[in-house]
Coordinates of C-alpha atoms in Angstrom, one line a residue:
Chain A
X1 CA -36.5 -19.2 9.2
X2 CA -34.9 -21.4 7.0
X3 CA -31.2 -21.4 7.8
X4 CA -30.2 -24.0 5.2
X5 CA -31.9 -22.0 2.5
X6 CA -30.1 -19.0 3.2
X7 CA -26.6 -20.8 3.6
X8 CA -26.9 -22.2 0.0
X9 CA -27.9 -19.1 -1.4
X10 CA -25.1 -16.9 0.0
X11 CA -22.7 -19.9 -1.4
X12 CA -24.2 -19.6 -4.9
X13 CA -23.9 -15.8 -4.7
X14 CA -20.3 -15.8 -3.5
X15 CA -19.1 -18.6 -6.3
X16 CA -21.2 -16.6 -9.1
X17 CA -19.7 -12.9 -8.3
X18 CA -16.4 -13.3 -8.3
X19 CA -15.9 -9.3 -8.2
X20 CA -17.3 -9.4 -4.6
X21 CA -14.1 -11.2 -3.3
X22 CA -12.0 -8.1 -4.0
X23 CA -14.4 -6.2 -1.4
X24 CA -13.6 -9.4 1.1
X25 CA -9.9 -8.8 0.3
X26 CA -10.1 -5.3 1.5
X27 CA -11.8 -6.4 4.7
X28 CA -9.7 -9.1 5.4
X29 CA -6.6 -6.9 5.0
X30 CA -8.0 -4.2 6.9
X31 CA -10.3 -5.7 9.4
X32 CA -14.3 -6.0 9.2
X33 CA -14.9 -9.4 8.8
X34 CA -18.4 -8.8 10.4
X35 CA -19.7 -10.9 13.7
X36 CA -17.9 -14.1 12.9
X37 CA -16.6 -15.3 16.2
X38 CA -13.5 -16.8 14.6
X39 CA -12.4 -19.0 12.0
X40 CA -11.7 -18.1 8.5
X41 CA -8.1 -16.4 9.2
X42 CA -5.8 -19.0 8.1
X43 CA -4.4 -20.2 11.1
X44 CA -1.1 -20.1 12.8
X45 CA 2.5 -19.9 11.1
X46 CA 3.4 -23.0 9.3
X47 CA 7.1 -22.4 10.2
X48 CA 8.4 -25.1 13.1
X49 CA 10.3 -23.8 16.1
X50 CA 13.2 -25.3 16.9
X51 CA 13.4 -28.1 19.5
X52 CA 16.3 -26.7 21.8
X53 CA 18.1 -23.4 22.2
X54 CA 21.4 -23.2 21.4
X55 CA 24.1 -24.5 24.1
X56 CA 26.4 -21.8 23.6
X57 CA 24.4 -18.9 25.2
X58 CA 26.8 -16.4 27.5
X59 CA 26.9 -16.6 31.1
X60 CA 25.3 -13.5 33.0
X61 CA 24.1 -12.2 29.5
X62 CA 20.9 -10.2 31.5
X63 CA 23.5 -8.3 33.7
X64 CA 26.0 -8.0 30.6
X65 CA 23.3 -6.8 28.2
X66 CA 21.8 -4.2 30.8
X67 CA 25.0 -2.8 31.1
X68 CA 25.8 -2.5 27.8
X69 CA 22.6 -1.1 27.1
X70 CA 23.2 1.3 29.5
X71 CA 26.5 2.6 28.3
X72 CA 25.3 2.7 24.8
X73 CA 22.2 4.6 25.7
X74 CA 24.5 7.4 27.5
X75 CA 26.6 7.5 24.3
X76 CA 23.5 7.9 22.2
X77 CA 21.8 10.3 24.7
X78 CA 24.7 12.7 24.2
X79 CA 24.7 12.3 20.5
X80 CA 20.8 12.8 20.7
X81 CA 20.9 16.2 22.8
X82 CA 22.9 17.9 19.7
X83 CA 19.9 17.5 17.5
X84 CA 17.5 20.7 17.3
X85 CA 14.7 21.0 19.2
X86 CA 12.3 22.0 16.2
X87 CA 13.4 18.9 14.4
X88 CA 11.9 16.9 17.2
X89 CA 9.1 18.7 17.2
X90 CA 8.7 18.6 13.3
X91 CA 9.2 14.7 13.8
X92 CA 6.6 14.5 16.5
X93 CA 4.1 16.1 14.2
X94 CA 5.0 14.2 11.1
X95 CA 4.5 10.9 12.9
X96 CA 1.4 12.2 14.3
X97 CA 0.0 13.3 11.0
X98 CA 1.0 10.1 9.3
X99 CA -0.6 8.2 12.0
X100 CA -4.1 10.1 11.7
X101 CA -3.8 9.7 7.7
X102 CA -3.3 6.2 8.0
X103 CA -6.2 6.0 10.5
X104 CA -8.4 7.7 8.3
X105 CA -7.2 5.9 5.3
X106 CA -7.7 2.4 7.0
X107 CA -11.6 3.6 8.3
X108 CA -12.6 4.8 4.7
X109 CA -11.3 1.7 3.2
X110 CA -13.1 -0.5 5.5
X111 CA -16.5 1.7 5.5
X112 CA -16.0 1.7 1.6
X113 CA -15.7 -1.9 1.5
X114 CA -18.3 -3.0 4.0
X115 CA -20.9 -0.6 1.8
X116 CA -20.0 -1.9 -1.4
X117 CA -19.9 -5.7 -0.4
X118 CA -23.4 -5.6 1.4
X119 CA -24.9 -3.3 -1.9
X120 CA -23.2 -5.7 -4.1
X121 CA -24.6 -8.8 -2.6
X122 CA -27.9 -7.5 -2.4
X123 CA -27.7 -6.7 -6.2
X124 CA -26.4 -10.5 -6.8
X125 CA -29.2 -11.4 -5.1
X126 CA -32.0 -9.5 -7.3
X127 CA -30.1 -11.1 -10.4
X128 CA -27.9 -8.1 -11.7
X129 CA -24.3 -8.3 -12.9
X130 CA -22.2 -7.3 -10.6
X131 CA -18.7 -5.9 -10.6
X132 CA -16.3 -3.2 -9.2
X133 CA -17.7 -0.4 -10.8
X134 CA -21.3 -1.2 -10.7
X135 CA -21.1 -1.1 -6.9
X136 CA -18.1 1.3 -5.8
X137 CA -20.3 4.4 -5.8
X138 CA -22.8 2.9 -3.4
X139 CA -19.7 1.9 -1.2
X140 CA -18.7 5.6 -1.3
X141 CA -21.7 7.2 -0.5
X142 CA -21.7 4.6 2.4
X143 CA -18.3 5.7 4.1
X144 CA -19.0 8.9 6.3
X145 CA -22.6 7.0 7.5
X146 CA -20.7 3.9 8.5
X147 CA -18.0 5.9 9.9
X148 CA -20.6 7.6 12.0
X149 CA -22.3 4.2 12.9
X150 CA -18.8 3.2 14.1
X151 CA -18.4 6.2 16.4
X152 CA -21.8 5.7 17.9
X153 CA -21.5 2.2 18.3
X154 CA -17.8 2.8 20.1
X155 CA -19.7 5.4 22.4
X156 CA -22.4 3.4 23.3
X157 CA -20.3 0.5 24.1
X158 CA -17.5 2.4 26.5
X159 CA -20.7 4.6 27.6
X160 CA -22.2 1.2 28.9
X161 CA -18.9 0.0 30.6
X162 CA -18.2 3.1 32.5
X163 CA -22.0 3.2 33.6
X164 CA -21.4 -0.4 34.8
X165 CA -18.0 0.2 36.6
X166 CA -19.5 3.4 37.9
X167 CA -22.6 1.5 39.2
X168 CA -20.6 -1.0 40.8
X169 CA -18.2 1.4 42.6
X170 CA -21.0 3.7 43.7
X171 CA -22.7 0.7 45.2
X172 CA -19.5 -0.6 46.8
X173 CA -19.2 3.0 48.4
X174 CA -22.9 2.8 49.8
X175 CA -22.2 -0.7 51.2
X176 CA -18.8 0.1 52.4
X177 CA -20.2 0.4 56.1
X178 CA -19.3 -3.5 56.9
X179 CA -17.0 -6.0 55.4
X180 CA -19.6 -8.5 54.7
X181 CA -21.9 -5.9 53.0
X182 CA -18.9 -5.2 50.8
X183 CA -18.1 -8.7 50.0
X184 CA -21.8 -9.5 49.2
X185 CA -22.5 -6.4 46.9
X186 CA -18.7 -7.2 45.1
X187 CA -20.0 -10.8 44.2
X188 CA -23.9 -10.2 43.9
X189 CA -23.3 -6.7 41.9
X190 CA -20.1 -8.3 40.0
X191 CA -22.4 -11.0 38.8
X192 CA -25.7 -8.9 37.7
X193 CA -24.1 -5.7 36.4
X194 CA -21.3 -8.0 34.5
X195 CA -23.8 -10.2 33.0
X196 CA -26.0 -7.3 32.0
X197 CA -23.1 -5.0 30.4
X198 CA -22.3 -8.9 29.0
X199 CA -25.3 -9.2 27.3
X200 CA -25.9 -5.4 26.2
X201 CA -22.1 -5.5 24.6
X202 CA -23.5 -8.6 22.7
X203 CA -26.9 -6.9 21.7
X204 CA -24.8 -3.7 20.4
X205 CA -22.7 -6.0 18.6
X206 CA -25.4 -7.9 16.9
X207 CA -27.1 -4.6 16.4
X208 CA -24.3 -3.1 13.9
X209 CA -25.1 -6.3 11.8
X210 CA -28.8 -4.5 11.5
X211 CA -27.3 -1.3 10.8
X212 CA -25.1 -1.5 8.3
X213 CA -27.6 -2.9 6.1
X214 CA -30.3 -0.2 7.2
X215 CA -27.8 2.3 6.2
X216 CA -26.6 0.6 2.8
X217 CA -29.9 -0.9 1.7
X218 CA -32.6 1.3 2.9
X219 CA -30.8 4.7 3.0
X220 CA -31.2 5.5 6.8
X221 CA -29.3 7.7 8.9
X222 CA -26.4 6.3 11.2
X223 CA -28.0 7.3 14.3
X224 CA -31.7 6.1 12.9
X225 CA -30.3 2.9 11.8
X226 CA -28.4 1.9 15.1
X227 CA -31.6 2.9 17.1
X228 CA -33.9 0.7 14.6
X229 CA -31.0 -1.7 14.2
X230 CA -31.1 -2.1 18.4
X231 CA -34.9 -2.6 18.3
X232 CA -34.7 -5.3 15.3
X233 CA -31.9 -7.1 17.7
X234 CA -34.2 -7.0 20.8
X235 CA -37.0 -8.5 18.8
X236 CA -35.2 -11.0 16.8
X237 CA -32.5 -11.7 19.3
X238 CA -32.3 -15.4 19.3
X239 CA -32.9 -16.0 15.7
X240 CA -29.9 -13.7 15.0
X241 CA -27.9 -15.3 17.6
X242 CA -28.5 -18.7 16.0
X243 CA -27.5 -17.2 12.5
X244 CA -24.2 -15.6 14.2
X245 CA -23.5 -19.3 15.6
X246 CA -24.0 -20.9 12.1
X247 CA -22.2 -18.3 10.2
X248 CA -19.2 -18.7 12.7
X249 CA -19.5 -22.6 12.7
X250 CA -19.0 -22.5 8.8
X251 CA -16.5 -20.2 8.9
X252 CA -14.6 -22.3 11.7
X253 CA -15.0 -25.3 9.9
X254 CA -14.0 -23.8 6.4
X255 CA -10.8 -22.0 8.2
X256 CA -9.7 -24.7 10.2
X257 CA -9.9 -26.9 7.3
X258 CA -8.0 -24.7 4.9
X259 CA -5.2 -24.2 7.8
X260 CA -4.9 -27.9 8.3
X261 CA -4.4 -28.3 4.4
X262 CA -2.0 -25.2 4.2
X263 CA -0.1 -26.6 7.2
X264 CA 0.5 -29.8 5.6
X265 CA 1.3 -28.5 2.4
X266 CA 3.5 -25.9 3.5
X267 CA 4.5 -26.8 6.8
X268 CA 6.4 -29.9 5.6
X269 CA 8.6 -28.1 3.4
X270 CA 9.4 -25.4 5.9
X271 CA 10.0 -28.2 8.2
X272 CA 12.4 -29.8 5.8
X273 CA 14.5 -26.5 5.0
X274 CA 14.6 -25.4 8.4
X275 CA 15.3 -28.5 10.6
X276 CA 18.6 -29.4 9.1
X277 CA 19.5 -25.4 10.2
X278 CA 19.8 -26.6 13.8
X279 CA 21.4 -30.1 13.3
X280 CA 24.9 -29.9 14.9
X281 CA 24.6 -26.4 16.2
X282 CA 22.6 -23.6 14.5
X283 CA 24.0 -22.2 11.1
X284 CA 22.6 -19.7 8.9
X285 CA 20.6 -20.7 5.7
X286 CA 21.9 -20.1 2.2
X287 CA 20.5 -17.9 0.0
X288 CA 18.5 -20.4 -1.8
X289 CA 16.6 -21.7 1.6
X290 CA 16.0 -17.9 2.7
X291 CA 14.4 -17.5 -0.9
X292 CA 12.3 -20.5 -0.8
X293 CA 11.4 -19.9 2.8
X294 CA 10.2 -16.6 1.8
X295 CA 8.3 -17.6 -0.9
X296 CA 6.4 -20.3 1.4
X297 CA 5.8 -17.4 3.8
X298 CA 4.3 -15.2 0.9
X299 CA 2.2 -18.2 -0.6
X300 CA 0.9 -18.8 2.8
X301 CA 0.0 -15.2 3.4
X302 CA -1.5 -14.8 0.3
X303 CA -3.6 -17.8 0.5
X304 CA -4.8 -17.1 3.6
X305 CA -5.9 -13.8 2.6
X306 CA -7.8 -15.3 -0.4
X307 CA -9.8 -17.9 1.8
X308 CA -10.3 -15.2 4.4
X309 CA -11.7 -13.1 1.4
X310 CA -14.2 -15.7 0.2
X311 CA -15.4 -16.4 3.7
X312 CA -15.9 -12.9 4.5
X313 CA -17.9 -12.5 1.3
X314 CA -20.0 -15.4 2.3
X315 CA -20.8 -14.2 5.6
X316 CA -21.9 -11.0 4.2
X317 CA -24.4 -12.7 1.9
X318 CA -25.4 -14.9 5.0
X319 CA -26.4 -11.6 6.6
X320 CA -27.8 -9.9 3.9
X321 CA -30.0 -12.9 3.3
X322 CA -31.0 -13.1 6.8
X323 CA -31.8 -9.5 7.2
X324 CA -34.0 -9.8 4.0
X325 CA -36.1 -12.5 5.7
X326 CA -36.1 -10.2 8.8
X327 CA -37.3 -7.3 7.0
X328 CA -40.3 -9.6 5.0
X329 CA -41.1 -10.7 8.6
X330 CA -41.4 -7.4 9.6
X331 CA -43.5 -6.1 6.9
Chain B
X1 CA -20.3 15.2 -26.8
X2 CA -16.8 15.5 -24.8
X3 CA -14.2 14.6 -27.1
X4 CA -12.1 12.9 -24.4
X5 CA -15.2 10.5 -24.7
X6 CA -13.9 8.9 -27.9
X7 CA -10.1 9.0 -26.9
X8 CA -8.3 5.6 -26.9
X9 CA -7.2 4.0 -23.6
X10 CA -3.8 4.0 -22.6
X11 CA -2.0 1.0 -23.1
X12 CA -0.5 -1.0 -20.0
X13 CA 3.3 -0.1 -21.3
X14 CA 2.5 3.6 -21.9
X15 CA 1.2 3.3 -18.3
X16 CA 4.2 1.7 -17.1
X17 CA 6.6 4.1 -18.6
X18 CA 4.8 6.9 -16.8
X19 CA 4.6 5.3 -13.4
X20 CA 8.3 4.3 -13.9
X21 CA 9.1 8.1 -14.5
X22 CA 6.9 8.9 -11.4
X23 CA 8.8 6.5 -9.3
X24 CA 12.3 7.7 -10.7
X25 CA 11.4 11.3 -9.8
X26 CA 10.2 10.5 -6.4
X27 CA 13.4 8.6 -5.3
X28 CA 15.2 11.2 -7.0
X29 CA 13.6 13.5 -4.4
X30 CA 14.9 11.1 -1.6
X31 CA 18.6 11.1 -3.0
X32 CA 18.6 14.6 -2.6
X33 CA 17.7 14.3 1.0
X34 CA 20.5 11.2 1.4
X35 CA 23.1 13.9 -0.6
X36 CA 22.7 16.0 2.5
X37 CA 23.2 13.4 5.1
X38 CA 26.2 11.9 3.2
X39 CA 27.9 15.7 3.2
X40 CA 28.2 15.3 6.9
X41 CA 31.4 16.0 8.4
X42 CA 31.2 14.9 12.2
X43 CA 28.7 13.0 14.4
X44 CA 26.7 15.8 15.1
X45 CA 26.0 16.6 11.6
X46 CA 25.4 13.1 10.8
X47 CA 22.9 12.7 13.2
X48 CA 21.4 15.8 12.4
X49 CA 21.0 14.5 8.5
X50 CA 19.5 11.6 9.5
X51 CA 16.9 13.0 11.7
X52 CA 16.1 15.6 9.1
X53 CA 16.0 12.5 6.5
X54 CA 13.4 10.9 8.7
X55 CA 11.5 14.1 9.3
X56 CA 11.6 15.3 5.6
X57 CA 12.0 12.3 3.6
X58 CA 9.7 9.6 5.2
X59 CA 7.3 12.0 6.8
X60 CA 6.7 15.4 5.3
X61 CA 8.2 14.1 1.6
X62 CA 5.7 11.1 1.5
X63 CA 2.7 13.2 2.6
X64 CA 3.3 15.8 0.3
X65 CA 3.9 13.5 -2.5
X66 CA 0.3 12.2 -1.6
X67 CA -0.9 15.7 -2.0
X68 CA 1.0 16.4 -5.2
X69 CA -0.2 13.3 -7.3
X70 CA -4.1 14.4 -6.0
X71 CA -3.8 17.7 -7.0
X72 CA -1.7 17.4 -10.2
X73 CA -4.3 14.7 -11.4
X74 CA -7.1 17.3 -10.6
X75 CA -5.6 19.9 -12.1
X76 CA -3.5 18.9 -15.3
X77 CA -5.0 15.1 -15.7
X78 CA -2.3 13.5 -14.3
X79 CA 1.3 13.2 -12.5
X80 CA 4.2 14.2 -14.1
X81 CA 5.1 10.8 -15.8
X82 CA 1.6 10.8 -17.1
X83 CA 1.6 13.9 -18.8
X84 CA 5.2 13.2 -20.2
X85 CA 3.8 10.1 -22.0
X86 CA 0.7 12.3 -22.9
X87 CA -2.0 10.4 -21.2
X88 CA -4.5 12.1 -18.9
X89 CA -6.8 10.3 -16.1
X90 CA -10.5 11.0 -16.6
X91 CA -14.1 10.2 -15.7
X92 CA -16.2 7.7 -17.8
X93 CA -17.6 11.0 -19.3
X94 CA -14.1 12.3 -20.3
X95 CA -14.0 15.2 -17.6
X96 CA -11.0 15.8 -15.0
X97 CA -11.8 14.4 -12.0
X98 CA -12.3 16.2 -8.7
X99 CA -9.3 15.9 -5.8
X100 CA -11.6 14.0 -3.6
X101 CA -11.9 11.5 -6.4
X102 CA -8.4 11.6 -7.4
X103 CA -7.1 10.9 -3.7
X104 CA -9.8 7.9 -3.4
X105 CA -8.0 6.7 -6.9
X106 CA -4.7 6.9 -5.9
X107 CA -4.7 5.8 -2.5
X108 CA -7.7 3.5 -1.9
X109 CA -7.8 2.5 -5.3
X110 CA -3.7 1.8 -5.5
X111 CA -4.5 -0.2 -2.0
X112 CA -6.9 -2.5 -3.6
X113 CA -4.9 -3.0 -6.8
X114 CA -1.9 -3.8 -4.7
X115 CA -3.4 -6.0 -2.2
X116 CA -3.1 -9.4 -3.6
X117 CA 0.3 -9.7 -5.7
X118 CA -0.5 -6.5 -7.6
X119 CA -3.4 -8.5 -9.3
X120 CA -5.4 -5.0 -9.8
X121 CA -2.5 -3.5 -12.0
X122 CA -1.7 -6.6 -14.0
X123 CA -5.5 -6.3 -14.8
X124 CA -4.8 -3.3 -17.2
X125 CA -3.0 -5.9 -19.5
X126 CA -6.0 -8.5 -19.5
X127 CA -9.2 -5.7 -19.4
X128 CA -10.3 -4.5 -23.1
X129 CA -10.6 -1.1 -21.7
X130 CA -7.2 -0.9 -20.2
X131 CA -8.8 -0.2 -16.6
X132 CA -7.0 -1.5 -13.6
X133 CA -9.1 -2.1 -10.4
X134 CA -8.2 1.3 -9.1
X135 CA -9.7 2.7 -12.4
X136 CA -12.8 0.7 -12.1
X137 CA -13.5 1.6 -8.6
X138 CA -12.9 5.3 -9.0
X139 CA -14.9 5.0 -12.3
X140 CA -11.9 6.6 -14.0
X141 CA -10.1 5.7 -17.5
X142 CA -6.8 6.7 -18.3
X143 CA -6.8 8.0 -22.3
X144 CA -4.4 9.1 -24.7
X145 CA -4.1 12.9 -25.1
X146 CA -1.5 12.8 -27.4
X147 CA -0.5 9.6 -29.5
X148 CA 2.8 10.5 -30.4
X149 CA 4.4 11.6 -27.1
X150 CA 5.6 8.4 -25.6
X151 CA 8.6 9.3 -27.3
X152 CA 9.1 11.9 -25.1
X153 CA 8.2 9.7 -22.2
X154 CA 10.6 7.3 -23.2
X155 CA 13.2 9.8 -23.8
X156 CA 12.1 11.6 -20.4
X157 CA 12.6 8.1 -18.6
X158 CA 15.8 7.5 -19.6
X159 CA 17.4 11.1 -18.5
X160 CA 15.6 10.3 -15.3
X161 CA 17.5 7.1 -14.7
X162 CA 20.5 8.8 -15.8
X163 CA 20.2 11.7 -13.1
X164 CA 19.3 9.0 -10.8
X165 CA 22.5 6.8 -11.5
X166 CA 24.6 9.4 -11.5
X167 CA 23.5 10.9 -8.3
X168 CA 23.9 7.8 -6.6
X169 CA 26.9 7.8 -8.0
X170 CA 27.9 11.0 -6.1
X171 CA 26.2 10.0 -3.0
X172 CA 28.8 6.7 -2.9
X173 CA 31.7 8.9 -3.7
X174 CA 31.2 11.5 -0.9
X175 CA 30.1 8.5 1.3
X176 CA 33.4 6.6 0.3
X177 CA 35.2 9.8 1.3
X178 CA 33.7 10.2 4.6
X179 CA 34.3 6.5 5.4
X180 CA 36.9 7.5 8.0
X181 CA 33.6 9.4 9.8
X182 CA 31.7 6.5 9.9
X183 CA 34.2 4.0 10.7
X184 CA 34.9 6.3 13.5
X185 CA 31.6 6.2 14.9
X186 CA 31.5 2.6 14.6
X187 CA 34.5 1.7 16.3
X188 CA 33.1 4.4 19.3
X189 CA 30.4 2.1 19.6
X190 CA 31.9 -0.9 19.1
X191 CA 34.9 -0.2 21.8
X192 CA 32.0 0.7 24.4
X193 CA 30.3 -2.2 23.6
X194 CA 33.5 -4.4 24.3
X195 CA 34.8 -2.6 27.4
X196 CA 31.1 -3.2 28.8
X197 CA 31.7 -6.8 27.7
X198 CA 35.0 -7.0 29.6
X199 CA 34.0 -5.3 32.5
X200 CA 32.7 -8.7 34.2

């Protein structure tokens, strides 16, 4: 397996087909960056924190605060009791409906972007022209199968965790006739069952990488893709793990470097604006300083998002090319 | 061949007028709800009004608006704003789109377009077919159905903006009239807070 060639080719495809960055943006915003092990998320906030607290904190603040809150809560409670029950019921239903709608929309967006990106990278590798219009329908047709795959994956993961916990618990009950046997069981079983569960969870995580591509590129059903993906993971476990580590290493390197650059470029002006606010006691910033801080924050957020988007496309490209090699070897 | 296939794409400015009309109408709906809150004469009515504003305004109204946009796009080719300026959302073959595609375009598509500094919307100005990212991902286009109706759209926009301004003024005058109520509520809370602070 020529990992170097895969990385180079993925870089070329990412650089050339910029329309795929749009899908990367969606996945960066809604999650779904894939098996990445970190990196590429832009890092922490660039705003520096004050070196010391203000000196004029009132005494007995916690006690007073709880008493004040208690009295205010009583007043609010008596007001709230005048609101009709139907309003509360409608409010609860409305919040639930909105929550479900947002959940559905974000699942649909993630699945659509995943499918479209996998298909787009595959088309790009074949030399085809790739655009939003040419890839979106492949993404749309993958929405429901990918959502089902997510449900299968979640069910299997939860099932594994529950089975491990149940096995541990059952053994503990069986060996509870003496303290020594309980301790021995707890240590040995904890290690064995725990490690087995961890290995299985890692396998399931890797299985998704294959399963997604089997669904989008080979038209497999969700369950069929998961099963076949698991078999592929089992057979090519170490190759896949190595690819994952390389992908993560590249992602981390680029992510850390970009975070460092952003921290320098944006952190220095932020510090220059914020530090004077705490000199001689805290005082509120002027409008122009507030606007400048907001602009710096937005710049940081959007640049981080853009870098994450490109990294996600690169990772998907790497996994696609790796998948192609594995399937060629299988044949 | 469908006649709409040969219709010219709607310009970005015409679409902007349509969007402005829709936004102004959406805000008008919220102002009606706010008006009900402003009419409150005591604390109970105020709180009931506020809770209704949250329930009706932020939740049901928002969800209802999402469904209205998709339904109108499916049935009539666009929202009220788009119909007033004489444009229509169609697929690449010139036909009306389904409810699912309209929902996908208006929510998934709009999110994609707005995600990165509204670049997907700005793209309408750059693209030769005047398509934004939300149009590309849903394989739709916005075409001019009636070339001269933009005049009606501009007039409608002016009227809706004027209605909004006068409604906001009414709300403002009612709120000014109810200032004693809001001051009572504020002073009740402030006095309870200061009593609690003085206790210790």
